[in-house]
Coordinates of C-alpha atoms in Angstrom, one line a residue:
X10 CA 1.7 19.6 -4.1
X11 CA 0.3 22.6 -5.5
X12 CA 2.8 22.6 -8.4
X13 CA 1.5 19.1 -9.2
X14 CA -2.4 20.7 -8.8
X15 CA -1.2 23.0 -11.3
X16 CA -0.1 20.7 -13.4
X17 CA -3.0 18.5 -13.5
X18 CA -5.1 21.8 -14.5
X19 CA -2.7 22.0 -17.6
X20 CA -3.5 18.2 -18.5
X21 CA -7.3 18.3 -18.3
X22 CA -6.9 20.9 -21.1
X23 CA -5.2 18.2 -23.4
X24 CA -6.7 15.7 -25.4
X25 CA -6.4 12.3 -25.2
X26 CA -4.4 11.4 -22.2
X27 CA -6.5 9.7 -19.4
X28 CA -3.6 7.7 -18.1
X29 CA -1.3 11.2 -17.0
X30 CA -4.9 12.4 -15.5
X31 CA -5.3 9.5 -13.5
X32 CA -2.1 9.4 -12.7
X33 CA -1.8 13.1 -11.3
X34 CA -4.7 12.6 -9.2
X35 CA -3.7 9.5 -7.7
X36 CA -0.6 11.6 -6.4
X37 CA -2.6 14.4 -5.6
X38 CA -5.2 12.5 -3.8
X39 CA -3.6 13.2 -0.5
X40 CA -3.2 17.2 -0.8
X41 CA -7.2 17.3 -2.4
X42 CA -8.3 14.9 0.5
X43 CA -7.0 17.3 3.1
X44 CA -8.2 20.5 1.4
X45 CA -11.4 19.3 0.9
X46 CA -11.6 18.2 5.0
X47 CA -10.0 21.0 6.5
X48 CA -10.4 24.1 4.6
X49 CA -14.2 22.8 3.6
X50 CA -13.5 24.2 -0.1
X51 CA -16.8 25.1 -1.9
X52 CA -18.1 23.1 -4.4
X53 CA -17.5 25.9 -7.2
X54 CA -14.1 26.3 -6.1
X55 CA -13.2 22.6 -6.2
X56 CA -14.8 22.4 -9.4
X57 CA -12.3 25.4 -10.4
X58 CA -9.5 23.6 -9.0
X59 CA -10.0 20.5 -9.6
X60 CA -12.2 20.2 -12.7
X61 CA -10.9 16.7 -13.1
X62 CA -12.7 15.5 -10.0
X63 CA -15.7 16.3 -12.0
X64 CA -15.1 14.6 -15.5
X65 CA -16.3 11.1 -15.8
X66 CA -13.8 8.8 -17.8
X67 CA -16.1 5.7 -19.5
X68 CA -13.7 2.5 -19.0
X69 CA -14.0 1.2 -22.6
X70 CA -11.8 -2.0 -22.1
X71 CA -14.1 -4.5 -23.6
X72 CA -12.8 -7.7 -21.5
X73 CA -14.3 -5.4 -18.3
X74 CA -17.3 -4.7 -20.2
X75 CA -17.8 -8.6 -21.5
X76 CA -17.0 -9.6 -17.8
X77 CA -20.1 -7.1 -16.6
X78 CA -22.4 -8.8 -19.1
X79 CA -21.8 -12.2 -18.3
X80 CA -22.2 -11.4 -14.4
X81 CA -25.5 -9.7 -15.4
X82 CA -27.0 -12.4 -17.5
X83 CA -26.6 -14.8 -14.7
X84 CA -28.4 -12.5 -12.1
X85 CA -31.0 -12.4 -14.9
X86 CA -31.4 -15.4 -15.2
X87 CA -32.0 -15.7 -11.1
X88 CA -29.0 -17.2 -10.1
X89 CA -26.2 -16.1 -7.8
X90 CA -22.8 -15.1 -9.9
X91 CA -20.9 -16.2 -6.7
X92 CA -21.9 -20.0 -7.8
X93 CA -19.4 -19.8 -10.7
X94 CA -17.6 -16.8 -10.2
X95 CA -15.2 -16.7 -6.8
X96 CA -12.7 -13.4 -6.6
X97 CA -10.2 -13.1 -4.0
X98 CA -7.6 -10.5 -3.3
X99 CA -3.7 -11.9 -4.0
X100 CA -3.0 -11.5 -0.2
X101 CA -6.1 -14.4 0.2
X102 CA -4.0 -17.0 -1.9
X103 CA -3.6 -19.6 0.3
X104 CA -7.6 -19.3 1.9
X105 CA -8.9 -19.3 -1.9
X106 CA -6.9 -22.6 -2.2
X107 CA -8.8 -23.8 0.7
X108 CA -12.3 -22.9 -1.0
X109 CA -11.8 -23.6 -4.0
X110 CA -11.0 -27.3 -3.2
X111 CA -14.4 -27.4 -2.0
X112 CA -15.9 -26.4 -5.4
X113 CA -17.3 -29.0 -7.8
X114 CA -17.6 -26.6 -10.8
X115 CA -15.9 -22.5 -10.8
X116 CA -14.0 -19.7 -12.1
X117 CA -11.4 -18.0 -9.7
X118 CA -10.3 -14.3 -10.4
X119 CA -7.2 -13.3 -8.2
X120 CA -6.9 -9.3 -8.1
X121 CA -4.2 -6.9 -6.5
X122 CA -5.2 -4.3 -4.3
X123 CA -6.4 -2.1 -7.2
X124 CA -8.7 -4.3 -8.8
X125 CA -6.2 -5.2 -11.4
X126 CA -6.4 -9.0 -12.6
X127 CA -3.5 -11.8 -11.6
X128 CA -5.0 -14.5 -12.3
X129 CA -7.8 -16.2 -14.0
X130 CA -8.5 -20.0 -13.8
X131 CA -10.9 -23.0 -13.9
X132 CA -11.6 -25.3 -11.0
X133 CA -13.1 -28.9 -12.0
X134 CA -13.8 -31.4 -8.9
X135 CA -11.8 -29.2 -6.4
X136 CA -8.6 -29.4 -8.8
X137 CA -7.2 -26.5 -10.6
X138 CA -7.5 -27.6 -14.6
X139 CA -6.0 -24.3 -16.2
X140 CA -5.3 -21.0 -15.2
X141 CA -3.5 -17.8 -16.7
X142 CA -6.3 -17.0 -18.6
X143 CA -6.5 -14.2 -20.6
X144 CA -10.6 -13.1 -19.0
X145 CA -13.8 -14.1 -17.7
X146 CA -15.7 -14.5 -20.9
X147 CA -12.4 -16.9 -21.7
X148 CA -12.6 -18.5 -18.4
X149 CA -16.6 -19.1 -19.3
X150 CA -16.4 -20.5 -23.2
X151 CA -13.3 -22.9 -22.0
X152 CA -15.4 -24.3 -19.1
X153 CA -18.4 -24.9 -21.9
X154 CA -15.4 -26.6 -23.8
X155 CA -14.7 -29.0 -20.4
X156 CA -18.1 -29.5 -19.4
X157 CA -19.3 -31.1 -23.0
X158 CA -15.7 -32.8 -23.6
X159 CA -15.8 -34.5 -20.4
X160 CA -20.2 -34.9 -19.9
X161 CA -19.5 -33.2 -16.7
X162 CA -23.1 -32.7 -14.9
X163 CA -24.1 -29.1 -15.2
X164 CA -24.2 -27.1 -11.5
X165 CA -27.8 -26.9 -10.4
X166 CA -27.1 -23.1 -9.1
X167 CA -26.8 -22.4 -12.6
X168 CA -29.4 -24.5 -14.4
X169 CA -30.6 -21.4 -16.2
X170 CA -26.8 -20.2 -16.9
X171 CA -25.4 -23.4 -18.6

């Protein structure tokens, strides 16, 4: 583990390659985990051995950053995001079938253990109308698209939303 410390230390010098740093410290979380526990490592020599434990990486996909903004303008507006938003884990499958029959009106995002997305779809009356979608701001301007084609009734959760 220490050859893959090493290592790491070689790539933070680089330019341009997030997705090896990430990588290497996912492997190395183990070995840093335990150092930091058991030999209680100070803080200037973690920095020193682990300086990319210190360097903030801004997420600049736009569909995360879209996703954020939507979420924030309905608590803005006063309403709850969980009233058109419901997440669930791929391992909760078959209990977000269960909800989301019970919905009248949402957007179900199904992620892996690591946050990645599955799936995105729209629920309409408890029935799954389309799914594999490729975001949340998609999932939103297509349910706009159902809710005038068919005059469906807006949600009253989200009064200020819609």
């Amino acid at each position: 583990m220490e050859q893959e410390r090493v290592a790491l230390l070689s790539e933070v010098k680089k330019r341009n390659n997030v997705q090896t740093i990430r990588q290497k410290m996912g492997q190395t979380f183990a070995f840093r985990r335990q150092e930091i526990v058991n030999k209680k490592t100070s803080l200037h020599e973690m920095i020193e051995r682990w300086p990319a434990l210190f360097e903030v990486q801004e997420d600049t996909d736009t569909t995360t950053k879209r996703e954020i903004a939507l979420k924030c303008l309905i608590l803005n507006m006063g309403e709850s995001v969980e009233d058109l938003s419901k997440e669930f884990l791929v391992s909760e499958k078959e209990e977000a079938g269960q909800i989301l029959q019970r919905e009248t009106i949402a957007i179900f995002v199904i992620r892996d253990a690591q946050a990645a997305t599955k799936d995105i779809g729209i629920i309409l009356e408890g029935q799954e109308v389309v799914n594999k979608l490729a975001s949340v701001a998609n999932a939103v301007a297509i349910l706009l698209g159902f809710l005038y084609a068919l005059n469906l009734e807006y949600p009253k959760t989200l009064k200020f939303t819609f």
